[in-house]
XYZ file of C-alpha atoms in Angstrom:
725
model
C 18.242 2.185 -20.615
C 14.551 0.637 -19.960
C 12.519 -0.293 -23.065
C 9.260 0.982 -22.898
C 6.338 -1.305 -22.659
C 3.782 -3.052 -25.704
C 0.369 -1.665 -25.337
C -2.550 -3.648 -26.631
C -5.932 -2.693 -26.795
C -6.613 -6.776 -28.313
C -6.632 -9.422 -25.358
C -5.990 -11.707 -28.454
C -2.945 -9.842 -29.598
C -1.500 -9.678 -25.918
C -1.718 -13.994 -25.860
C 0.299 -13.966 -28.956
C 2.422 -11.422 -28.036
C 2.956 -13.620 -24.561
C 3.544 -16.839 -26.480
C 6.079 -14.573 -28.963
C 8.419 -13.604 -26.216
C 8.143 -16.970 -23.935
C 7.452 -19.805 -26.278
C 4.351 -22.898 -26.198
C 5.871 -23.951 -22.605
C 3.886 -21.310 -20.565
C 4.458 -20.817 -16.203
C 1.800 -18.438 -15.327
C 1.809 -16.950 -12.395
C -0.834 -14.635 -10.599
C -1.374 -13.186 -7.427
C -3.815 -14.255 -4.799
C -7.060 -13.097 -4.310
C -9.006 -10.068 -6.119
C -5.642 -9.083 -8.654
C -5.897 -11.467 -11.094
C -6.432 -10.091 -14.768
C -9.213 -12.290 -15.518
C -9.771 -11.296 -19.384
C -5.869 -12.340 -19.437
C -5.573 -15.461 -18.766
C -9.512 -16.606 -19.518
C -8.308 -15.930 -23.522
C -4.419 -17.355 -22.473
C -7.030 -20.582 -20.851
C -8.821 -20.673 -24.411
C -5.959 -20.372 -26.391
C -4.375 -23.859 -24.688
C -7.591 -25.578 -24.353
C -7.678 -24.936 -28.772
C -4.632 -25.685 -29.126
C -2.770 -28.927 -27.218
C 0.696 -28.143 -28.540
C 0.142 -25.344 -25.928
C 1.611 -26.707 -21.902
C -0.165 -24.151 -19.292
C 0.434 -24.110 -16.199
C -1.348 -21.220 -14.138
C -0.099 -20.968 -10.653
C -2.245 -18.731 -8.570
C -3.484 -18.961 -4.672
C -7.235 -18.235 -3.558
C -9.360 -18.066 -7.053
C -11.975 -15.985 -6.461
C -15.813 -17.674 -7.643
C -19.451 -16.471 -7.266
C -21.347 -18.410 -4.832
C -22.526 -21.711 -6.480
C -25.619 -22.600 -4.889
C -27.411 -26.307 -4.184
C -30.466 -27.608 -6.387
C -33.948 -26.468 -5.252
C -34.169 -24.018 -2.339
C -30.579 -22.540 -2.274
C -30.932 -21.758 -6.201
C -33.931 -19.878 -5.942
C -32.644 -17.857 -2.963
C -28.900 -17.355 -4.250
C -29.731 -17.223 -8.159
C -31.106 -13.517 -7.674
C -28.446 -12.240 -4.717
C -25.452 -13.585 -6.874
C -26.783 -12.167 -10.342
C -27.347 -8.525 -8.212
C -23.687 -8.825 -6.877
C -21.523 -10.735 -9.034
C -23.419 -9.860 -12.900
C -21.119 -8.065 -14.543
C -17.578 -9.466 -13.245
C -16.613 -12.295 -15.604
C -15.926 -15.855 -14.100
C -12.240 -17.024 -14.155
C -12.778 -19.759 -16.976
C -10.652 -21.973 -16.005
C -11.798 -22.495 -12.544
C -15.550 -22.839 -14.194
C -14.190 -26.153 -16.336
C -11.933 -27.482 -13.141
C -15.122 -27.813 -11.199
C -16.897 -29.237 -14.084
C -13.627 -31.908 -14.414
C -13.173 -30.093 -17.239
C -9.625 -28.591 -17.210
C -7.870 -30.175 -20.884
C -4.838 -31.949 -20.107
C -2.302 -29.501 -21.220
C -3.571 -27.338 -18.419
C -2.862 -27.377 -14.792
C -3.788 -25.263 -11.274
C -1.740 -25.109 -8.477
C -2.473 -23.354 -5.984
C -0.988 -22.682 -2.855
C -4.477 -21.221 -0.541
C -7.875 -22.607 -1.171
C -10.874 -20.542 -0.038
C -11.875 -22.293 3.000
C -13.223 -26.047 2.108
C -13.492 -25.143 -1.043
C -12.043 -28.203 -2.511
C -12.117 -31.287 0.353
C -13.506 -32.636 -2.255
C -11.426 -32.811 -5.595
C -8.612 -35.165 -5.275
C -6.733 -33.006 -8.446
C -6.299 -29.999 -6.613
C -5.703 -31.286 -3.585
C -2.669 -33.356 -5.340
C -1.562 -29.893 -6.881
C -1.466 -27.583 -4.028
C 1.603 -26.174 -2.569
C 1.861 -26.170 1.189
C 3.778 -23.215 2.109
C 4.152 -19.892 3.959
C 3.190 -16.661 2.302
C 6.854 -15.062 2.687
C 7.919 -18.532 0.283
C 5.416 -18.150 -2.540
C 7.526 -16.068 -4.314
C 10.191 -19.174 -3.804
C 8.044 -21.526 -4.834
C 6.900 -19.280 -8.085
C 10.751 -19.101 -8.739
C 10.775 -23.222 -8.068
C 8.563 -23.842 -10.505
C 9.740 -22.127 -13.546
C 7.206 -19.262 -13.737
C 7.932 -17.414 -16.767
C 5.260 -15.022 -17.619
C 3.384 -13.260 -15.094
C 0.392 -10.500 -14.592
C -1.898 -8.966 -12.428
C -4.653 -6.093 -12.668
C -3.515 -2.509 -12.401
C -4.574 1.106 -12.150
C -3.441 3.693 -14.563
C -2.954 7.365 -13.543
C -1.267 10.135 -15.858
C 1.012 12.010 -13.284
C 3.216 15.224 -14.474
C 2.374 13.697 -18.457
C 3.885 10.588 -17.912
C 2.256 6.913 -17.428
C 1.959 5.985 -13.784
C 0.779 2.918 -12.411
C -0.364 1.067 -9.340
C -0.361 -2.654 -8.000
C -2.953 -1.460 -5.618
C -4.691 -4.534 -4.275
C -1.487 -7.023 -4.869
C 2.127 -5.549 -4.817
C 2.478 -8.557 -2.067
C 4.488 -10.836 -4.116
C 5.355 -8.923 -6.928
C 7.262 -6.089 -5.836
C 9.766 -9.110 -4.639
C 9.145 -11.777 -7.905
C 9.643 -9.657 -10.385
C 13.187 -8.423 -9.728
C 14.005 -12.073 -9.721
C 13.008 -12.469 -12.846
C 14.000 -9.544 -14.582
C 17.248 -11.288 -13.098
C 17.497 -14.491 -14.837
C 16.234 -12.250 -18.233
C 19.535 -10.991 -18.045
C 21.042 -14.149 -18.648
C 19.332 -15.083 -21.301
C 16.031 -16.401 -19.527
C 12.502 -15.656 -21.367
C 10.763 -13.779 -19.173
C 6.951 -12.104 -20.101
C 5.747 -9.744 -17.469
C 1.590 -7.846 -18.122
C -0.351 -5.699 -16.791
C -4.167 -5.741 -17.380
C -5.702 -1.749 -16.550
C -8.442 -2.020 -14.546
C -9.144 1.640 -13.561
C -11.748 -0.140 -10.710
C -8.988 -0.821 -9.324
C -8.241 2.156 -6.368
C -4.604 4.007 -7.145
C -2.746 3.093 -4.501
C 0.438 5.149 -4.064
C 3.481 4.694 -1.877
C 5.363 1.308 -2.323
C 2.518 -0.264 -4.434
C 2.847 2.923 -7.209
C 5.557 2.149 -10.615
C 6.581 2.845 -13.757
C 5.883 1.618 -17.531
C 8.974 0.094 -17.054
C 7.920 -2.318 -14.822
C 5.993 -4.515 -17.736
C 6.797 -5.690 -20.900
C 3.014 -5.829 -22.423
C 0.153 -3.999 -20.789
C -3.419 -4.728 -22.069
C -5.470 -1.753 -21.643
C -9.160 -1.068 -23.549
C -11.662 0.041 -21.572
C -14.445 -2.160 -22.581
C -11.887 -5.047 -20.189
C -13.008 -3.205 -17.243
C -14.744 -5.020 -14.907
C -16.435 -4.445 -11.600
C -14.052 -5.831 -8.788
C -14.562 -9.101 -7.416
C -16.487 -8.148 -3.879
C -16.923 -10.320 -0.841
C -20.378 -9.718 0.833
C -20.300 -9.172 4.909
C -21.111 -12.355 6.791
C -23.072 -12.295 9.753
C -21.788 -11.618 13.019
C -23.248 -14.623 15.504
C -23.804 -13.731 18.842
C -20.518 -16.361 19.528
C -18.463 -14.103 16.830
C -19.249 -11.272 18.819
C -17.946 -12.881 22.303
C -14.967 -13.890 20.776
C -14.256 -9.920 19.259
C -15.082 -8.850 22.471
C -12.865 -10.762 24.035
C -10.049 -10.082 21.538
C -10.056 -6.533 21.780
C -9.171 -6.636 25.773
C -5.897 -7.483 24.524
C -5.523 -4.730 22.560
C -3.505 -1.963 23.864
C -3.438 2.037 23.132
C -0.507 3.162 20.677
C 0.201 -0.014 19.306
C -0.085 -2.936 15.868
C -3.113 -4.446 15.089
C -3.048 -7.976 12.200
C -6.347 -8.877 11.761
C -7.996 -11.192 8.756
C -10.629 -11.820 6.962
C -14.353 -13.198 8.379
C -16.748 -12.767 10.633
C -14.549 -13.194 14.096
C -11.924 -10.254 12.402
C -15.092 -8.116 11.468
C -15.975 -8.816 15.422
C -12.631 -7.860 16.991
C -13.180 -4.568 14.719
C -16.924 -3.784 15.890
C -15.563 -4.266 19.732
C -12.951 -2.300 19.269
C -15.346 1.065 17.864
C -17.589 -0.055 20.817
C -14.292 0.569 22.846
C -13.643 3.966 21.888
C -16.927 5.366 21.348
C -19.263 3.737 24.119
C -16.411 3.040 26.230
C -19.134 3.150 29.445
C -21.238 0.496 27.775
C -18.136 -1.484 26.682
C -16.776 -1.479 30.883
C -19.538 -2.809 31.802
C -19.750 -5.805 30.114
C -16.248 -6.306 30.610
C -17.515 -6.412 34.652
C -20.516 -8.338 33.694
C -18.264 -10.900 32.493
C -15.745 -10.320 35.117
C -13.218 -10.605 32.653
C -9.920 -9.085 34.212
C -10.824 -11.513 37.317
C -11.233 -14.500 35.607
C -8.474 -13.649 33.392
C -5.603 -11.620 34.618
C -4.137 -11.329 31.256
C -5.701 -8.523 29.974
C -5.019 -6.286 32.583
C -1.290 -7.353 32.204
C -0.949 -6.675 28.353
C -4.183 -5.519 27.491
C -7.129 -2.276 28.254
C -10.198 -1.164 28.602
C -9.956 2.540 28.003
C -10.504 4.386 24.703
C -7.745 4.716 22.189
C -6.500 8.075 22.496
C -3.177 7.378 20.665
C -4.867 5.122 18.359
C -3.213 1.818 16.287
C -0.980 1.603 13.631
C -2.099 -1.349 11.027
C 0.661 -4.072 9.660
C -1.394 -7.173 8.244
C -1.027 -9.300 5.229
C -4.157 -8.605 4.476
C -5.916 -5.237 4.687
C -9.580 -6.285 5.196
C -12.237 -3.265 5.203
C -12.445 -3.602 9.041
C -9.345 -1.488 9.337
C -11.204 1.167 7.112
C -13.784 1.547 9.721
C -11.275 1.891 12.657
C -9.905 4.484 10.058
C -12.843 6.263 10.011
C -13.201 5.703 13.856
C -10.097 7.342 14.551
C -8.620 4.287 15.992
C -6.165 3.803 13.178
C -3.866 6.859 13.342
C -0.791 5.866 14.781
C 1.771 6.556 12.452
C 4.911 5.354 11.552
C 8.012 5.892 10.342
C 10.379 5.032 7.473
C 13.316 6.176 9.702
C 14.503 4.239 12.964
C 15.782 6.793 14.996
C 13.014 8.838 14.320
C 10.330 5.790 15.010
C 12.625 5.111 17.788
C 12.562 9.179 19.287
C 8.638 8.716 18.940
C 8.136 5.409 20.517
C 9.973 6.820 23.934
C 7.970 9.992 24.046
C 10.887 12.085 23.897
C 9.255 13.720 20.292
C 5.542 13.969 19.241
C 4.438 14.535 15.912
C 4.109 17.806 16.650
C 7.474 19.942 15.781
C 9.454 22.289 18.085
C 12.977 23.097 18.912
C 12.524 19.632 21.006
C 12.184 17.641 17.974
C 16.036 19.076 16.604
C 17.348 18.885 20.184
C 16.198 15.360 20.713
C 17.540 14.444 17.268
C 21.160 15.792 17.565
C 21.288 13.788 21.253
C 20.813 10.830 19.459
C 23.502 11.866 16.867
C 21.009 11.907 14.538
C 21.893 15.864 13.750
C 24.902 18.045 14.053
C 24.304 20.649 16.075
C 25.830 22.856 13.536
C 23.245 21.752 10.239
C 24.751 20.768 7.443
C 22.797 19.752 4.168
C 22.086 16.370 4.387
C 20.874 17.603 8.016
C 18.765 20.234 6.049
C 17.955 17.541 3.540
C 16.546 15.197 6.737
C 14.954 17.381 8.391
C 12.550 18.469 4.990
C 11.792 15.319 4.167
C 10.141 14.318 7.504
C 8.476 17.576 7.586
C 10.924 19.646 10.697
C 11.615 21.905 8.790
C 9.661 23.668 6.069
C 9.758 22.618 2.458
C 10.877 26.215 1.575
C 13.884 26.276 3.907
C 17.216 26.105 1.587
C 20.897 25.448 2.411
C 23.654 27.581 0.423
C 26.488 29.139 1.659
C 26.135 27.051 4.324
C 23.524 28.981 5.477
C 19.587 28.551 5.610
C 17.934 30.883 3.477
C 13.891 31.325 3.557
C 12.777 34.038 1.183
C 14.719 37.155 1.993
C 15.995 35.478 5.319
C 19.493 33.926 5.856
C 19.689 32.311 9.176
C 23.230 30.904 10.858
C 22.441 27.462 11.272
C 23.305 27.188 14.805
C 20.986 25.237 16.871
C 23.743 25.847 19.723
C 23.127 29.445 19.916
C 19.825 31.469 21.063
C 19.345 33.880 18.674
C 19.438 31.011 16.012
C 17.315 28.952 17.440
C 14.726 31.611 17.685
C 14.837 32.911 14.249
C 14.926 28.682 12.611
C 11.881 28.517 15.324
C 10.174 31.915 13.743
C 10.924 30.932 10.058
C 12.544 27.797 9.671
C 9.715 24.460 11.430
C 7.366 22.996 10.308
C 4.046 21.573 12.300
C 3.977 18.315 12.662
C 5.835 15.509 10.846
C 5.249 14.234 7.963
C 5.603 11.113 5.795
C 3.690 8.841 8.029
C 2.231 5.656 7.260
C -1.001 4.373 9.421
C -1.255 0.940 7.515
C 1.099 -1.545 5.991
C -1.339 -3.982 3.879
C 0.285 -6.976 1.081
C -3.016 -7.299 -0.029
C -7.226 -6.461 -0.165
C -10.093 -8.071 -0.909
C -13.658 -7.097 0.515
C -17.084 -5.380 -0.050
C -17.658 -3.351 -2.450
C -18.117 -0.720 -0.266
C -14.320 -1.181 0.987
C -12.806 -0.136 -2.897
C -15.264 2.870 -3.045
C -13.860 3.947 0.436
C -10.301 3.455 -0.925
C -11.191 5.441 -4.027
C -12.318 8.205 -2.062
C -9.534 8.589 0.353
C -8.047 11.995 -0.969
C -4.141 12.458 -1.543
C -3.076 13.258 1.937
C -5.345 10.244 3.063
C -3.573 8.259 0.337
C -0.262 9.037 1.252
C -0.854 7.143 4.740
C -1.852 3.905 3.842
C 0.777 1.957 1.837
C 0.673 -1.487 0.007
C 3.694 -2.913 0.123
C 5.185 -6.385 0.335
C 4.371 -9.403 2.334
C 7.674 -9.894 3.411
C 8.250 -7.107 4.329
C 5.062 -7.509 6.817
C 4.782 -10.561 7.697
C 8.067 -11.521 9.236
C 11.186 -9.396 10.385
C 14.621 -10.210 8.210
C 16.199 -6.982 6.587
C 13.819 -5.743 3.595
C 14.510 -2.853 1.010
C 11.552 -1.315 2.832
C 13.115 -1.407 6.009
C 15.466 -3.118 8.031
C 14.894 -5.487 11.323
C 15.242 -2.883 13.820
C 13.044 -0.203 11.873
C 10.353 -2.995 11.661
C 10.681 -3.739 15.752
C 10.654 -0.473 16.704
C 7.487 0.241 14.404
C 5.407 -2.930 15.179
C 5.777 -1.725 19.444
C 2.637 -3.426 21.289
C 1.672 -5.986 17.961
C -1.423 -8.013 18.452
C -1.297 -10.621 15.360
C -4.557 -11.540 15.693
C -5.529 -14.770 13.401
C -8.285 -17.106 13.531
C -8.193 -21.210 14.113
C -10.635 -24.192 13.946
C -8.949 -26.625 16.305
C -6.814 -26.523 19.455
C -5.670 -29.010 21.247
C -4.740 -28.975 24.833
C -1.023 -29.400 24.407
C -0.865 -26.275 22.787
C -1.272 -27.196 18.867
C -3.184 -25.143 16.729
C -5.079 -27.021 13.838
C -5.715 -24.047 10.782
C -5.684 -25.322 7.722
C -6.037 -29.088 6.949
C -7.336 -31.922 8.952
C -6.151 -35.274 10.405
C -6.553 -37.041 6.722
C -4.133 -34.814 5.024
C -6.627 -32.883 2.867
C -6.297 -29.054 2.843
C -9.010 -27.141 4.251
C -7.187 -23.467 2.964
C -3.458 -23.114 4.009
C -0.853 -21.643 5.715
C -0.802 -18.448 4.374
C 0.552 -16.290 7.116
C -0.595 -17.462 10.140
C 2.499 -18.845 10.855
C 4.709 -15.874 10.144
C 2.688 -14.088 12.623
C 2.957 -16.255 14.725
C 6.459 -16.565 14.714
C 7.037 -12.776 14.728
C 5.565 -12.186 18.027
C 7.777 -14.807 20.131
C 10.277 -12.422 18.243
C 9.150 -9.161 19.639
C 9.584 -8.112 23.372
C 6.109 -6.647 23.726
C 4.271 -7.969 21.095
C 1.224 -11.249 21.400
C 0.205 -13.899 19.143
C -3.547 -14.066 19.511
C -5.550 -17.396 18.117
C -9.467 -16.715 18.036
C -11.454 -20.041 18.110
C -14.801 -20.726 18.218
C -15.353 -23.640 21.876
C -17.088 -25.819 19.493
C -18.756 -26.811 16.145
C -22.355 -28.346 15.327
C -22.201 -31.847 13.533
C -24.819 -34.002 12.665
C -24.525 -36.068 15.724
C -24.631 -33.052 18.123
C -22.165 -30.289 19.521
C -18.161 -30.790 19.346
C -15.784 -29.660 21.154
C -12.646 -27.563 19.114
C -10.343 -28.214 21.766
C -9.670 -31.746 21.895
C -6.823 -33.836 24.242
C -5.037 -34.220 20.752
C -5.250 -34.161 16.433
C -3.762 -35.389 13.986
C -2.422 -32.157 12.297
C -1.239 -29.220 13.432
C -0.326 -25.478 11.684
C 0.906 -24.066 14.542
C 3.221 -26.417 16.570
C 2.854 -26.271 20.242
C 6.546 -25.079 21.365
C 4.733 -21.501 19.129
C 1.418 -21.861 21.607
C 0.768 -17.878 22.622
C -2.828 -16.587 23.319
C -5.954 -18.350 23.173
C -9.354 -17.163 22.910
C -12.633 -18.489 22.603
C -16.623 -16.457 23.344
C -15.872 -17.222 27.064
C -12.641 -16.417 27.385
C -8.773 -15.673 27.238
C -6.164 -18.594 27.649
C -2.835 -17.152 28.361
C -0.097 -20.475 27.392
C 2.759 -18.184 26.945
C 5.582 -19.615 29.393
C 3.193 -21.857 31.290
C 4.510 -25.782 31.524
C 2.258 -28.203 30.261
C -0.231 -28.526 33.751
C -0.523 -24.916 33.348
C -1.200 -24.842 29.615
C -3.969 -27.518 29.726
C -6.022 -26.220 32.786
C -5.565 -22.170 30.747
C -7.578 -24.237 27.843
C -10.185 -26.138 29.586
C -10.942 -22.442 30.872
C -12.394 -21.319 27.978
C -13.848 -24.340 26.808
C -17.011 -25.203 26.107
C -18.387 -26.522 29.894
C -19.984 -29.372 28.334
C -16.928 -30.598 27.317
C -14.762 -29.541 30.577
C -15.289 -32.577 32.575
C -14.188 -35.057 29.278
C -11.084 -32.631 28.654
C -9.757 -32.627 32.298
C -10.279 -36.229 32.765
C -8.414 -36.916 29.567
C -5.680 -34.742 30.650
C -6.007 -36.519 33.972
C -5.027 -40.061 32.546
C -1.977 -39.027 30.739
C -0.521 -37.575 33.736
C -0.820 -34.086 32.192
C -2.320 -32.537 35.207
C -2.802 -33.170 38.951
C -5.362 -36.013 39.723
C -6.262 -33.983 43.146
C -6.766 -30.025 40.331
C -10.713 -29.474 40.536
C -11.344 -26.666 37.751
C -12.546 -23.834 39.797
C -15.993 -22.568 40.206
C -16.094 -19.499 38.453
C -14.746 -21.588 34.676
C -17.720 -23.922 35.180
C -20.348 -21.610 33.777
C -19.463 -21.895 29.695
C -22.740 -23.011 27.990
C -24.369 -21.076 25.040
C -27.659 -20.593 27.487
C -25.381 -18.166 29.509
C -23.615 -16.418 26.646
C -26.771 -15.715 25.036
C -28.485 -14.111 28.269
C -25.650 -12.009 28.255
C -25.401 -11.299 24.838
C -28.580 -10.115 24.681
C -28.795 -7.771 27.319
C -26.503 -5.629 25.020
C -27.871 -6.630 22.181
C -31.596 -4.896 23.544
C -29.720 -1.659 23.861
C -29.201 -1.160 20.442
C -25.250 -3.065 20.028
C -23.516 -6.078 18.463
C -25.785 -6.257 15.703
C -25.216 -9.014 12.924
C -24.483 -6.722 10.141
C -22.702 -4.078 12.128
C -20.770 -2.627 8.708
C -23.737 -2.929 6.315
C -25.271 -5.962 4.509
C -25.687 -6.853 0.811
C -28.548 -8.737 1.746
C -32.435 -7.150 1.602
C -34.746 -7.565 4.683
C -36.920 -10.359 2.721
C -33.474 -11.960 1.844
C -31.884 -12.431 5.587
C -35.424 -13.604 6.370
C -35.021 -16.023 4.178
C -31.703 -16.889 4.477
C -31.956 -17.677 8.604
C -35.003 -19.753 7.601
C -32.805 -21.527 4.892
C -29.755 -22.195 7.853
C -32.266 -24.150 9.917
C -33.445 -25.918 7.697
C -30.129 -27.305 6.376
C -29.312 -28.000 10.053
C -32.355 -29.352 11.001
C -31.954 -32.233 7.895
C -28.760 -33.137 8.538
C -30.213 -36.464 9.610
C -32.332 -38.806 8.091
C -34.889 -38.580 11.435
C -34.405 -34.513 11.295
C -35.153 -34.866 7.777
C -38.501 -36.803 8.838
C -39.255 -34.804 11.141
C -38.910 -31.761 8.855
C -41.712 -33.711 6.679
C -43.736 -34.424 8.589
C -44.781 -30.849 10.026
C -44.184 -28.931 6.302
C -47.155 -31.034 5.625
C -48.924 -29.601 8.165
C -48.900 -26.295 6.681
C -52.555 -25.265 4.789
C -51.202 -21.943 3.135
C -49.441 -19.436 3.344
C -49.504 -16.493 5.642
C -49.937 -13.377 4.362
C -46.828 -12.003 5.898
C -45.043 -14.479 4.240
C -46.148 -13.374 0.506
C -42.833 -11.169 0.014
C -40.805 -13.568 1.047
C -42.557 -16.177 -1.531
C -42.540 -13.325 -4.461
C -38.514 -13.172 -3.758
C -38.209 -16.982 -3.998
C -40.301 -17.078 -7.227
C -42.100 -19.728 -5.021
C -46.419 -17.989 -5.066
C -47.836 -20.425 -7.283
C -45.764 -23.901 -7.147
C -46.504 -26.405 -10.041
C -44.697 -29.813 -8.864
C -45.091 -31.551 -5.918
C -42.076 -31.027 -5.091
C -42.078 -27.045 -5.350
C -45.106 -27.459 -3.612
C -43.410 -29.497 -0.661
C -40.284 -26.894 -0.698
C -42.701 -24.021 -0.262
C -44.054 -25.791 2.524
C -41.002 -26.618 4.220
C -39.858 -22.876 3.627
C -43.219 -21.946 5.377
C -43.065 -24.317 8.130
C -39.428 -22.686 9.349
C -40.250 -19.438 8.840
C -43.266 -20.132 11.427
C -41.197 -21.998 13.321
C -38.274 -19.495 13.470
C -41.424 -16.826 14.339
C -42.639 -18.594 17.261
């Protein structure tokens, strides 16, 4: 019999209980992102700082931090914004000290995924980084010897009993806790702790657990803080075009995985454009000659609306999935029974229940033609028979009606159709996700789901989502059946002409972010006949030395090896690399590269003997320039499409203008000559135009005092004027 957990309303007493249970050598595991128990880990960290006899290892990923600004203009801009969005959210104090290089010697922080670029200059964290696939995170935690795990949870009283939701982070907990319980049975000291925060949406299905899941529960309304919201990022023109090109690869009645960031949002926006403004969508496809230049679109994608809809299967449930749900696109339901799922895939049944549903199940040997008790329970579970139907004495009972369960008998069939059949299948899921994080509006959308809608969203184990191996929630055959026409869409930083993706690190060994689940989804796409892996890539990047191609001959690091190449999408098109020989792969990638670099890439490929010396790139692929892209983009922007913030913005209109100016200044002053030029132009500014007064007020720069402050004001005004004209 499970022992009831001990509930504490004081975090210090909860820390005392952890130390009493596992001792002073604490290896503390927390989920990535949103799910960290901030009050508990802060108290535990403070205790370790005060008591050197405690050895604390913090094992996690993606430690969320409030945006930090550099000195001067950045601080004036970001300070009020950060206070407005994050003011009531407590900091992770180990991260505050880590940034100051002030972690005590008895505390270590190790992560398997970083916020992109956040630790490039931190050698200690680079050394402590664990390189692993997301699906192997549990294995790494076990190998590390974690003996205490904790996360925030939501709580509800259901039928008089407390129930808890792992909400944003069942991703690793569902697999890790059972392993730790097995270790506990063998005498190891283990602590599983929940920190209640009812700002979390109460997600049901696999995320809902009983109190027996935990040893300790920290519950105090005073500890409940707002959830960390990741602001929407601006979708730039090139991002929008990458998203548009990727959206042409989606197939109605298929499956979608997509990641965070502007490229993910751009894909969602264009999928909604395709569904709700199909005429405009098709016009842009024709303007870009996409199907003519990239035949793969016609072969595996489409340009029609999503009549049957998509099913989401993504390690991260981004806010974009809620936008797709509201738009009527995320609506294809999958079921946890492989026979039922395959009949739906084969269109032998629909979600509308008829006698034909029963006949199809009989033909597939799922049911006996004379229903048995287990058949009736199965049919009721999925809504094929009404809940009111009972099976007693070999007959079906519905109220006062007794019906023989003989599906070959016409009279019995008629009675079953009239009295027993349900209306539609039930228990369908439109979204399986492993974790979520997003803007605050996203969390509110989840909290606002009706109970019936909530049942359609299943937060679950990342091992269930990210690969095809059998899992307690479903075996490989079921997963493949659910994931028909899957498009597993991720982003990458660079791509080599040989077909390797560079997504997580640099050639000097520095880790930018982490592998996460990218390898899992790429590999899974290769194992499912109708699935495809799609990697989105910006064709070039701006550096202090000018533009550089992100498609290159070779690179000294890779995340996805070349033998797993599939589809690469840039703002200029779609490169289909699957089952192509090396010459074809090189040419396909050069077709979607920025035209400023195509000749160089082609010459390198020819010099290496990878492309025939007589080959000439067709003229139709020779116009991949930012100017041409903007000409097409602006045509549709003028019609009211492709807004940089289509899903809302946390910045005020004034902040958007200031932010754009600051971004421009940063780019222009990246070189010494650029800095001198900006200062020279700034010194020409004699007064602040009246129209900029609200912007100066927002930056608290209306009346600068020192020479430095006056120069900063002039620099900002100079750039605002430049961007106007």
